[in-house]
PDB file of N, CA and C in Angstrom:
ATOM      1  N   MET A   1     -23.613  67.418 147.511  1.00  0.00           N
ATOM      2  CA  MET A   1     -24.392  66.208 147.515  1.00  0.00           C
ATOM      3  C   MET A   1     -24.856  65.849 148.926  1.00  0.00           C
ATOM      4  N   VAL A   2     -23.950  65.991 149.883  1.00  0.00           N
ATOM      5  CA  VAL A   2     -24.292  65.666 151.265  1.00  0.00           C
ATOM      6  C   VAL A   2     -25.355  66.627 151.784  1.00  0.00           C
ATOM      7  N   ARG A   3     -25.218  67.896 151.436  1.00  0.00           N
ATOM      8  CA  ARG A   3     -26.199  68.886 151.877  1.00  0.00           C
ATOM      9  C   ARG A   3     -27.585  68.578 151.325  1.00  0.00           C
ATOM     10  N   SER A   4     -27.669  68.211 150.082  1.00  0.00           N
ATOM     11  CA  SER A   4     -28.980  67.912 149.499  1.00  0.00           C
ATOM     12  C   SER A   4     -29.585  66.671 150.131  1.00  0.00           C
ATOM     13  N   THR A   5     -28.791  65.690 150.497  1.00  0.00           N
ATOM     14  CA  THR A   5     -29.299  64.485 151.152  1.00  0.00           C
ATOM     15  C   THR A   5     -29.859  64.832 152.527  1.00  0.00           C
ATOM     16  N   VAL A   6     -29.166  65.655 153.269  1.00  0.00           N
ATOM     17  CA  VAL A   6     -29.636  66.084 154.585  1.00  0.00           C
ATOM     18  C   VAL A   6     -30.914  66.897 154.445  1.00  0.00           C
ATOM     19  N   LEU A   7     -30.960  67.779 153.463  1.00  0.00           N
ATOM     20  CA  LEU A   7     -32.145  68.594 153.229  1.00  0.00           C
ATOM     21  C   LEU A   7     -33.346  67.734 152.855  1.00  0.00           C
ATOM     22  N   ILE A   8     -33.157  66.760 151.980  1.00  0.00           N
ATOM     23  CA  ILE A   8     -34.251  65.862 151.585  1.00  0.00           C
ATOM     24  C   ILE A   8     -34.726  65.048 152.787  1.00  0.00           C
ATOM     25  N   GLY A   9     -33.814  64.572 153.589  1.00  0.00           N
ATOM     26  CA  GLY A   9     -34.187  63.823 154.802  1.00  0.00           C
ATOM     27  C   GLY A   9     -34.983  64.680 155.770  1.00  0.00           C
ATOM     28  N   PHE A  10     -34.581  65.928 155.918  1.00  0.00           N
ATOM     29  CA  PHE A  10     -35.290  66.851 156.806  1.00  0.00           C
ATOM     30  C   PHE A  10     -36.695  67.127 156.301  1.00  0.00           C
ATOM     31  N   VAL A  11     -36.840  67.358 155.004  1.00  0.00           N
ATOM     32  CA  VAL A  11     -38.145  67.634 154.405  1.00  0.00           C
ATOM     33  C   VAL A  11     -39.056  66.419 154.548  1.00  0.00           C
ATOM     34  N   LEU A  12     -38.536  65.238 154.353  1.00  0.00           N
ATOM     35  CA  LEU A  12     -39.338  64.010 154.497  1.00  0.00           C
ATOM     36  C   LEU A  12     -39.854  63.837 155.926  1.00  0.00           C
ATOM     37  N   CYS A  13     -39.088  64.268 156.900  1.00  0.00           N
ATOM     38  CA  CYS A  13     -39.521  64.188 158.302  1.00  0.00           C
ATOM     39  C   CYS A  13     -40.669  65.150 158.579  1.00  0.00           C
ATOM     40  N   LEU A  14     -40.757  66.228 157.841  1.00  0.00           N
ATOM     41  CA  LEU A  14     -41.797  67.226 158.058  1.00  0.00           C
ATOM     42  C   LEU A  14     -43.107  66.900 157.351  1.00  0.00           C
ATOM     43  N   LEU A  15     -43.081  66.002 156.408  1.00  0.00           N
ATOM     44  CA  LEU A  15     -44.293  65.669 155.671  1.00  0.00           C
ATOM     45  C   LEU A  15     -45.301  64.988 156.600  1.00  0.00           C
ATOM     46  N   PRO A  16     -46.589  65.366 156.477  1.00  0.00           N
ATOM     47  CA  PRO A  16     -47.593  64.746 157.331  1.00  0.00           C
ATOM     48  C   PRO A  16     -47.808  63.293 156.943  1.00  0.00           C
ATOM     49  N   SER A  17     -48.087  62.483 157.927  1.00  0.00           N
ATOM     50  CA  SER A  17     -48.397  61.084 157.661  1.00  0.00           C
ATOM     51  C   SER A  17     -49.560  60.670 158.549  1.00  0.00           C
ATOM     52  N   ALA A  18     -50.359  59.751 158.065  1.00  0.00           N
ATOM     53  CA  ALA A  18     -51.544  59.296 158.809  1.00  0.00           C
ATOM     54  C   ALA A  18     -51.114  58.387 159.935  1.00  0.00           C
ATOM     55  N   ALA A  19     -51.819  58.461 161.044  1.00  0.00           N
ATOM     56  CA  ALA A  19     -51.564  57.585 162.177  1.00  0.00           C
ATOM     57  C   ALA A  19     -52.905  57.075 162.680  1.00  0.00           C
ATOM     58  N   MET A  20     -52.960  55.835 162.999  1.00  0.00           N
ATOM     59  CA  MET A  20     -54.185  55.239 163.525  1.00  0.00           C
ATOM     60  C   MET A  20     -54.297  55.611 165.000  1.00  0.00           C
ATOM     61  N   ALA A  21     -55.527  55.655 165.484  1.00  0.00           N
ATOM     62  CA  ALA A  21     -55.751  55.974 166.889  1.00  0.00           C
ATOM     63  C   ALA A  21     -54.998  54.982 167.756  1.00  0.00           C
ATOM     64  N   GLY A  22     -54.351  55.480 168.748  1.00  0.00           N
ATOM     65  CA  GLY A  22     -53.605  54.628 169.659  1.00  0.00           C
ATOM     66  C   GLY A  22     -52.178  54.408 169.215  1.00  0.00           C
ATOM     67  N   GLN A  23     -51.821  54.817 168.010  1.00  0.00           N
ATOM     68  CA  GLN A  23     -50.463  54.633 167.526  1.00  0.00           C
ATOM     69  C   GLN A  23     -49.588  55.853 167.788  1.00  0.00           C
ATOM     70  N   ALA A  24     -50.223  56.989 167.897  1.00  0.00           N
ATOM     71  CA  ALA A  24     -49.448  58.214 168.059  1.00  0.00           C
ATOM     72  C   ALA A  24     -49.692  58.790 169.447  1.00  0.00           C
ATOM     73  N   THR A  25     -48.675  58.952 170.212  1.00  0.00           N
ATOM     74  CA  THR A  25     -48.781  59.587 171.524  1.00  0.00           C
ATOM     75  C   THR A  25     -47.649  60.587 171.653  1.00  0.00           C
ATOM     76  N   THR A  26     -47.898  61.561 172.469  1.00  0.00           N
ATOM     77  CA  THR A  26     -46.855  62.543 172.734  1.00  0.00           C
ATOM     78  C   THR A  26     -47.018  63.040 174.160  1.00  0.00           C
ATOM     79  N   GLN A  27     -45.951  63.474 174.727  1.00  0.00           N
ATOM     80  CA  GLN A  27     -45.985  63.994 176.084  1.00  0.00           C
ATOM     81  C   GLN A  27     -44.885  65.033 176.206  1.00  0.00           C
ATOM     82  N   PHE A  28     -45.232  66.183 176.741  1.00  0.00           N
ATOM     83  CA  PHE A  28     -44.224  67.208 176.938  1.00  0.00           C
ATOM     84  C   PHE A  28     -44.619  68.072 178.120  1.00  0.00           C
ATOM     85  N   THR A  29     -43.655  68.731 178.678  1.00  0.00           N
ATOM     86  CA  THR A  29     -43.854  69.624 179.807  1.00  0.00           C
ATOM     87  C   THR A  29     -43.163  70.941 179.488  1.00  0.00           C
ATOM     88  N   VAL A  30     -43.834  72.040 179.832  1.00  0.00           N
ATOM     89  CA  VAL A  30     -43.273  73.358 179.585  1.00  0.00           C
ATOM     90  C   VAL A  30     -43.241  74.116 180.895  1.00  0.00           C
ATOM     91  N   GLY A  31     -42.186  74.788 181.166  1.00  0.00           N
ATOM     92  CA  GLY A  31     -42.094  75.603 182.367  1.00  0.00           C
ATOM     93  C   GLY A  31     -41.144  76.763 182.132  1.00  0.00           C
ATOM     94  N   ILE A  32     -41.369  77.827 182.879  1.00  0.00           N
ATOM     95  CA  ILE A  32     -40.503  78.992 182.745  1.00  0.00           C
ATOM     96  C   ILE A  32     -40.376  79.665 184.106  1.00  0.00           C
ATOM     97  N   ALA A  33     -39.213  80.101 184.419  1.00  0.00           N
ATOM     98  CA  ALA A  33     -38.982  80.838 185.652  1.00  0.00           C
ATOM     99  C   ALA A  33     -38.076  82.017 185.318  1.00  0.00           C
ATOM    100  N   ILE A  34     -38.526  83.206 185.639  1.00  0.00           N
ATOM    101  CA  ILE A  34     -37.736  84.402 185.381  1.00  0.00           C
ATOM    102  C   ILE A  34     -37.497  85.090 186.719  1.00  0.00           C
ATOM    103  N   GLY A  35     -36.281  85.292 187.065  1.00  0.00           N
ATOM    104  CA  GLY A  35     -35.961  85.947 188.322  1.00  0.00           C
ATOM    105  C   GLY A  35     -36.129  85.017 189.507  1.00  0.00           C
ATOM    106  N   LYS A  36     -36.055  85.581 190.677  1.00  0.00           N
ATOM    107  CA  LYS A  36     -36.179  84.813 191.913  1.00  0.00           C
ATOM    108  C   LYS A  36     -37.636  84.770 192.362  1.00  0.00           C
ATOM    109  N   PRO A  37     -38.061  83.683 192.993  1.00  0.00           N
ATOM    110  CA  PRO A  37     -39.416  83.648 193.532  1.00  0.00           C
ATOM    111  C   PRO A  37     -39.588  84.695 194.628  1.00  0.00           C
ATOM    112  N   SER A  38     -40.755  85.285 194.674  1.00  0.00           N
ATOM    113  CA  SER A  38     -41.028  86.317 195.666  1.00  0.00           C
ATOM    114  C   SER A  38     -41.244  85.699 197.042  1.00  0.00           C
ATOM    115  N   LYS A  39     -40.637  86.310 198.044  1.00  0.00           N
ATOM    116  CA  LYS A  39     -40.820  85.838 199.412  1.00  0.00           C
ATOM    117  C   LYS A  39     -42.012  86.519 200.069  1.00  0.00           C
ATOM    118  N   HIS A  40     -42.521  87.571 199.413  1.00  0.00           N
ATOM    119  CA  HIS A  40     -43.618  88.343 199.976  1.00  0.00           C
ATOM    120  C   HIS A  40     -44.922  87.974 199.276  1.00  0.00           C
ATOM    121  N   ALA A  41     -45.975  87.881 200.049  1.00  0.00           N
ATOM    122  CA  ALA A  41     -47.282  87.607 199.469  1.00  0.00           C
ATOM    123  C   ALA A  41     -47.771  88.831 198.710  1.00  0.00           C
ATOM    124  N   LYS A  42     -48.584  88.606 197.712  1.00  0.00           N
ATOM    125  CA  LYS A  42     -49.164  89.697 196.931  1.00  0.00           C
ATOM    126  C   LYS A  42     -50.085  90.504 197.829  1.00  0.00           C
ATOM    127  N   THR A  43     -49.951  91.816 197.778  1.00  0.00           N
ATOM    128  CA  THR A  43     -50.813  92.671 198.585  1.00  0.00           C
ATOM    129  C   THR A  43     -51.371  93.804 197.740  1.00  0.00           C
ATOM    130  N   TYR A  44     -52.552  94.247 198.102  1.00  0.00           N
ATOM    131  CA  TYR A  44     -53.198  95.375 197.442  1.00  0.00           C
ATOM    132  C   TYR A  44     -52.941  96.636 198.265  1.00  0.00           C
ATOM    133  N   THR A  45     -52.814  97.747 197.581  1.00  0.00           N
ATOM    134  CA  THR A  45     -52.601  99.026 198.258  1.00  0.00           C
ATOM    135  C   THR A  45     -53.945  99.611 198.673  1.00  0.00           C
ATOM    136  N   TRP A  46     -53.899 100.672 199.454  1.00  0.00           N
ATOM    137  CA  TRP A  46     -55.120 101.379 199.837  1.00  0.00           C
ATOM    138  C   TRP A  46     -55.874 101.824 198.591  1.00  0.00           C
ATOM    139  N   GLY A  47     -55.136 102.370 197.631  1.00  0.00           N
ATOM    140  CA  GLY A  47     -55.766 102.866 196.407  1.00  0.00           C
ATOM    141  C   GLY A  47     -56.450 101.764 195.612  1.00  0.00           C
ATOM    142  N   ALA A  48     -55.803 100.600 195.482  1.00  0.00           N
ATOM    143  CA  ALA A  48     -56.398  99.480 194.761  1.00  0.00           C
ATOM    144  C   ALA A  48     -57.632  98.965 195.500  1.00  0.00           C
ATOM    145  N   ALA A  49     -57.569  98.949 196.817  1.00  0.00           N
ATOM    146  CA  ALA A  49     -58.727  98.521 197.606  1.00  0.00           C
ATOM    147  C   ALA A  49     -59.884  99.499 197.438  1.00  0.00           C
ATOM    148  N   ALA A  50     -59.584 100.795 197.359  1.00  0.00           N
ATOM    149  CA  ALA A  50     -60.628 101.806 197.152  1.00  0.00           C
ATOM    150  C   ALA A  50     -61.301 101.611 195.795  1.00  0.00           C
ATOM    151  N   VAL A  51     -60.546 101.185 194.792  1.00  0.00           N
ATOM    152  CA  VAL A  51     -61.124 100.904 193.475  1.00  0.00           C
ATOM    153  C   VAL A  51     -62.125  99.759 193.582  1.00  0.00           C
ATOM    154  N   SER A  52     -61.810  98.734 194.367  1.00  0.00           N
ATOM    155  CA  SER A  52     -62.748  97.621 194.575  1.00  0.00           C
ATOM    156  C   SER A  52     -64.045  98.130 195.194  1.00  0.00           C
ATOM    157  N   VAL A  53     -63.935  99.048 196.148  1.00  0.00           N
ATOM    158  CA  VAL A  53     -65.116  99.610 196.809  1.00  0.00           C
ATOM    159  C   VAL A  53     -65.952 100.397 195.793  1.00  0.00           C
ATOM    160  N   LYS A  54     -65.300 101.200 194.971  1.00  0.00           N
ATOM    161  CA  LYS A  54     -66.016 101.993 193.959  1.00  0.00           C
ATOM    162  C   LYS A  54     -66.695 101.094 192.928  1.00  0.00           C
ATOM    163  N   LYS A  55     -66.008 100.034 192.490  1.00  0.00           N
ATOM    164  CA  LYS A  55     -66.585  99.114 191.505  1.00  0.00           C
ATOM    165  C   LYS A  55     -67.806  98.387 192.061  1.00  0.00           C
ATOM    166  N   ALA A  56     -67.897  98.260 193.383  1.00  0.00           N
ATOM    167  CA  ALA A  56     -69.045  97.605 194.006  1.00  0.00           C
ATOM    168  C   ALA A  56     -70.232  98.553 194.138  1.00  0.00           C
ATOM    169  N   GLY A  57     -70.076  99.791 193.688  1.00  0.00           N
ATOM    170  CA  GLY A  57     -71.189 100.741 193.693  1.00  0.00           C
ATOM    171  C   GLY A  57     -71.208 101.718 194.844  1.00  0.00           C
ATOM    172  N   TYR A  58     -70.157 101.749 195.645  1.00  0.00           N
ATOM    173  CA  TYR A  58     -70.085 102.686 196.770  1.00  0.00           C
ATOM    174  C   TYR A  58     -69.417 103.970 196.294  1.00  0.00           C
ATOM    175  N   ARG A  59     -69.819 105.088 196.911  1.00  0.00           N
ATOM    176  CA  ARG A  59     -69.285 106.391 196.516  1.00  0.00           C
ATOM    177  C   ARG A  59     -68.455 106.983 197.646  1.00  0.00           C
ATOM    178  N   LYS A  60     -67.484 107.774 197.256  1.00  0.00           N
ATOM    179  CA  LYS A  60     -66.635 108.528 198.185  1.00  0.00           C
ATOM    180  C   LYS A  60     -66.032 107.656 199.291  1.00  0.00           C
ATOM    181  N   PRO A  61     -65.285 106.604 198.949  1.00  0.00           N
ATOM    182  CA  PRO A  61     -64.672 105.798 200.011  1.00  0.00           C
ATOM    183  C   PRO A  61     -63.619 106.595 200.786  1.00  0.00           C
ATOM    184  N   LYS A  62     -63.675 106.501 202.117  1.00  0.00           N
ATOM    185  CA  LYS A  62     -62.710 107.164 202.992  1.00  0.00           C
ATOM    186  C   LYS A  62     -61.986 106.096 203.798  1.00  0.00           C
ATOM    187  N   ARG A  63     -60.681 106.243 203.901  1.00  0.00           N
ATOM    188  CA  ARG A  63     -59.889 105.301 204.699  1.00  0.00           C
ATOM    189  C   ARG A  63     -60.255 105.441 206.175  1.00  0.00           C
ATOM    190  N   ILE A  64     -60.472 104.320 206.816  1.00  0.00           N
ATOM    191  CA  ILE A  64     -60.799 104.343 208.245  1.00  0.00           C
ATOM    192  C   ILE A  64     -59.670 103.717 209.066  1.00  0.00           C
ATOM    193  N   ALA A  65     -59.312 102.454 208.741  1.00  0.00           N
ATOM    194  CA  ALA A  65     -58.308 101.766 209.546  1.00  0.00           C
ATOM    195  C   ALA A  65     -57.712 100.590 208.786  1.00  0.00           C
ATOM    196  N   LEU A  66     -56.558 100.160 209.262  1.00  0.00           N
ATOM    197  CA  LEU A  66     -55.921  98.934 208.796  1.00  0.00           C
ATOM    198  C   LEU A  66     -55.989  97.970 209.965  1.00  0.00           C
ATOM    199  N   SER A  67     -56.656  96.842 209.770  1.00  0.00           N
ATOM    200  CA  SER A  67     -56.854  95.903 210.871  1.00  0.00           C
ATOM    201  C   SER A  67     -56.511  94.502 210.412  1.00  0.00           C
ATOM    202  N   GLY A  68     -55.367  94.003 210.859  1.00  0.00           N
ATOM    203  CA  GLY A  68     -54.961  92.648 210.478  1.00  0.00           C
ATOM    204  C   GLY A  68     -54.755  92.524 208.983  1.00  0.00           C
ATOM    205  N   SER A  69     -55.639  91.783 208.327  1.00  0.00           N
ATOM    206  CA  SER A  69     -55.485  91.526 206.900  1.00  0.00           C
ATOM    207  C   SER A  69     -56.523  92.262 206.051  1.00  0.00           C
ATOM    208  N   VAL A  70     -57.145  93.308 206.607  1.00  0.00           N
ATOM    209  CA  VAL A  70     -58.147  94.062 205.846  1.00  0.00           C
ATOM    210  C   VAL A  70     -57.946  95.567 205.994  1.00  0.00           C
ATOM    211  N   TYR A  71     -58.339  96.285 204.937  1.00  0.00           N
ATOM    212  CA  TYR A  71     -58.449  97.735 204.972  1.00  0.00           C
ATOM    213  C   TYR A  71     -59.914  98.049 205.256  1.00  0.00           C
ATOM    214  N   TRP A  72     -60.169  99.010 206.131  1.00  0.00           N
ATOM    215  CA  TRP A  72     -61.544  99.435 206.411  1.00  0.00           C
ATOM    216  C   TRP A  72     -61.797 100.791 205.766  1.00  0.00           C
ATOM    217  N   PHE A  73     -62.922 100.878 205.080  1.00  0.00           N
ATOM    218  CA  PHE A  73     -63.363 102.117 204.442  1.00  0.00           C
ATOM    219  C   PHE A  73     -64.745 102.482 204.947  1.00  0.00           C
ATOM    220  N   GLU A  74     -65.087 103.754 204.826  1.00  0.00           N
ATOM    221  CA  GLU A  74     -66.450 104.219 205.042  1.00  0.00           C
ATOM    222  C   GLU A  74     -66.886 104.850 203.718  1.00  0.00           C
ATOM    223  N   ALA A  75     -68.052 104.425 203.203  1.00  0.00           N
ATOM    224  CA  ALA A  75     -68.516 104.917 201.910  1.00  0.00           C
ATOM    225  C   ALA A  75     -70.041 104.944 201.872  1.00  0.00           C
ATOM    226  N   ASP A  76     -70.577 105.732 200.927  1.00  0.00           N
ATOM    227  CA  ASP A  76     -72.030 105.894 200.781  1.00  0.00           C
ATOM    228  C   ASP A  76     -72.545 105.033 199.637  1.00  0.00           C
ATOM    229  N   ARG A  77     -73.791 104.554 199.819  1.00  0.00           N
ATOM    230  CA  ARG A  77     -74.485 103.831 198.756  1.00  0.00           C
ATOM    231  C   ARG A  77     -75.979 103.895 199.030  1.00  0.00           C
ATOM    232  N   ASP A  78     -76.732 104.299 198.031  1.00  0.00           N
ATOM    233  CA  ASP A  78     -78.194 104.391 198.133  1.00  0.00           C
ATOM    234  C   ASP A  78     -78.639 105.233 199.322  1.00  0.00           C
ATOM    235  N   GLY A  79     -77.937 106.313 199.602  1.00  0.00           N
ATOM    236  CA  GLY A  79     -78.308 107.229 200.666  1.00  0.00           C
ATOM    237  C   GLY A  79     -77.921 106.784 202.065  1.00  0.00           C
ATOM    238  N   SER A  80     -77.229 105.683 202.199  1.00  0.00           N
ATOM    239  CA  SER A  80     -76.778 105.197 203.505  1.00  0.00           C
ATOM    240  C   SER A  80     -75.259 105.118 203.538  1.00  0.00           C
ATOM    241  N   THR A  81     -74.715 105.117 204.740  1.00  0.00           N
ATOM    242  CA  THR A  81     -73.270 105.014 204.919  1.00  0.00           C
ATOM    243  C   THR A  81     -72.934 103.617 205.431  1.00  0.00           C
ATOM    244  N   PHE A  82     -71.850 103.048 204.895  1.00  0.00           N
ATOM    245  CA  PHE A  82     -71.436 101.695 205.274  1.00  0.00           C
ATOM    246  C   PHE A  82     -69.956 101.671 205.607  1.00  0.00           C
ATOM    247  N   ARG A  83     -69.584 100.720 206.450  1.00  0.00           N
ATOM    248  CA  ARG A  83     -68.178 100.414 206.706  1.00  0.00           C
ATOM    249  C   ARG A  83     -67.873  99.149 205.923  1.00  0.00           C
ATOM    250  N   ILE A  84     -66.803  99.202 205.137  1.00  0.00           N
ATOM    251  CA  ILE A  84     -66.487  98.124 204.216  1.00  0.00           C
ATOM    252  C   ILE A  84     -65.078  97.622 204.486  1.00  0.00           C
ATOM    253  N   ALA A  85     -64.942  96.304 204.640  1.00  0.00           N
ATOM    254  CA  ALA A  85     -63.637  95.678 204.826  1.00  0.00           C
ATOM    255  C   ALA A  85     -63.190  95.068 203.508  1.00  0.00           C
ATOM    256  N   VAL A  86     -61.961  95.388 203.091  1.00  0.00           N
ATOM    257  CA  VAL A  86     -61.403  94.878 201.843  1.00  0.00           C
ATOM    258  C   VAL A  86     -60.139  94.080 202.167  1.00  0.00           C
ATOM    259  N   SER A  87     -60.077  92.861 201.649  1.00  0.00           N
ATOM    260  CA  SER A  87     -58.918  91.996 201.884  1.00  0.00           C
ATOM    261  C   SER A  87     -57.661  92.595 201.264  1.00  0.00           C
ATOM    262  N   ILE A  88     -56.595  92.640 202.051  1.00  0.00           N
ATOM    263  CA  ILE A  88     -55.317  93.135 201.557  1.00  0.00           C
ATOM    264  C   ILE A  88     -54.729  92.141 200.547  1.00  0.00           C
ATOM    265  N   ALA A  89     -54.963  90.858 200.763  1.00  0.00           N
ATOM    266  CA  ALA A  89     -54.387  89.827 199.901  1.00  0.00           C
ATOM    267  C   ALA A  89     -55.075  89.715 198.552  1.00  0.00           C
ATOM    268  N   SER A  90     -56.420  89.843 198.514  1.00  0.00           N
ATOM    269  CA  SER A  90     -57.142  89.611 197.262  1.00  0.00           C
ATOM    270  C   SER A  90     -57.783  90.859 196.668  1.00  0.00           C
ATOM    271  N   GLY A  91     -57.964  91.914 197.455  1.00  0.00           N
ATOM    272  CA  GLY A  91     -58.636  93.117 196.977  1.00  0.00           C
ATOM    273  C   GLY A  91     -60.140  92.986 196.941  1.00  0.00           C
ATOM    274  N   GLU A  92     -60.683  91.895 197.471  1.00  0.00           N
ATOM    275  CA  GLU A  92     -62.117  91.654 197.470  1.00  0.00           C
ATOM    276  C   GLU A  92     -62.757  92.204 198.752  1.00  0.00           C
ATOM    277  N   ILE A  93     -64.004  92.626 198.613  1.00  0.00           N
ATOM    278  CA  ILE A  93     -64.768  93.075 199.781  1.00  0.00           C
ATOM    279  C   ILE A  93     -65.148  91.838 200.589  1.00  0.00           C
ATOM    280  N   VAL A  94     -64.790  91.835 201.869  1.00  0.00           N
ATOM    281  CA  VAL A  94     -65.055  90.666 202.696  1.00  0.00           C
ATOM    282  C   VAL A  94     -66.143  90.901 203.749  1.00  0.00           C
ATOM    283  N   GLU A  95     -66.446  92.183 203.992  1.00  0.00           N
ATOM    284  CA  GLU A  95     -67.482  92.483 204.986  1.00  0.00           C
ATOM    285  C   GLU A  95     -68.043  93.884 204.753  1.00  0.00           C
ATOM    286  N   VAL A  96     -69.361  94.010 204.936  1.00  0.00           N
ATOM    287  CA  VAL A  96     -70.031  95.307 204.824  1.00  0.00           C
ATOM    288  C   VAL A  96     -70.935  95.460 206.045  1.00  0.00           C
ATOM    289  N   ILE A  97     -70.763  96.580 206.762  1.00  0.00           N
ATOM    290  CA  ILE A  97     -71.540  96.847 207.980  1.00  0.00           C
ATOM    291  C   ILE A  97     -72.194  98.215 207.855  1.00  0.00           C
ATOM    292  N   PRO A  98     -73.499  98.320 208.105  1.00  0.00           N
ATOM    293  CA  PRO A  98     -74.126  99.658 208.112  1.00  0.00           C
ATOM    294  C   PRO A  98     -73.491 100.517 209.206  1.00  0.00           C
ATOM    295  N   ALA A  99     -73.158 101.751 208.875  1.00  0.00           N
ATOM    296  CA  ALA A  99     -72.500 102.628 209.858  1.00  0.00           C
ATOM    297  C   ALA A  99     -73.536 103.362 210.695  1.00  0.00           C
TER     298      ALA A  99
END
């Protein structure tokens, strides 16, 4: 008997009911943390940076130098050679110079 009363009460709580505007409010926060926070900033590898250069339409990217926060490549496009700087942090091309 007690079980059926609890079950009926639970089912009644799940039934939809109409609410007028301004009568029903809800607020919740969701968060998740798995593992320890990283102490190192996200960085792109030479290979990932070369993919960015290729996706921009340049051919045969060659590693030239690592300078501060950018990788430098030399690559061909439309019959010309360019020097291309790719951000280590974002993988985006930040500078293009005709070689």
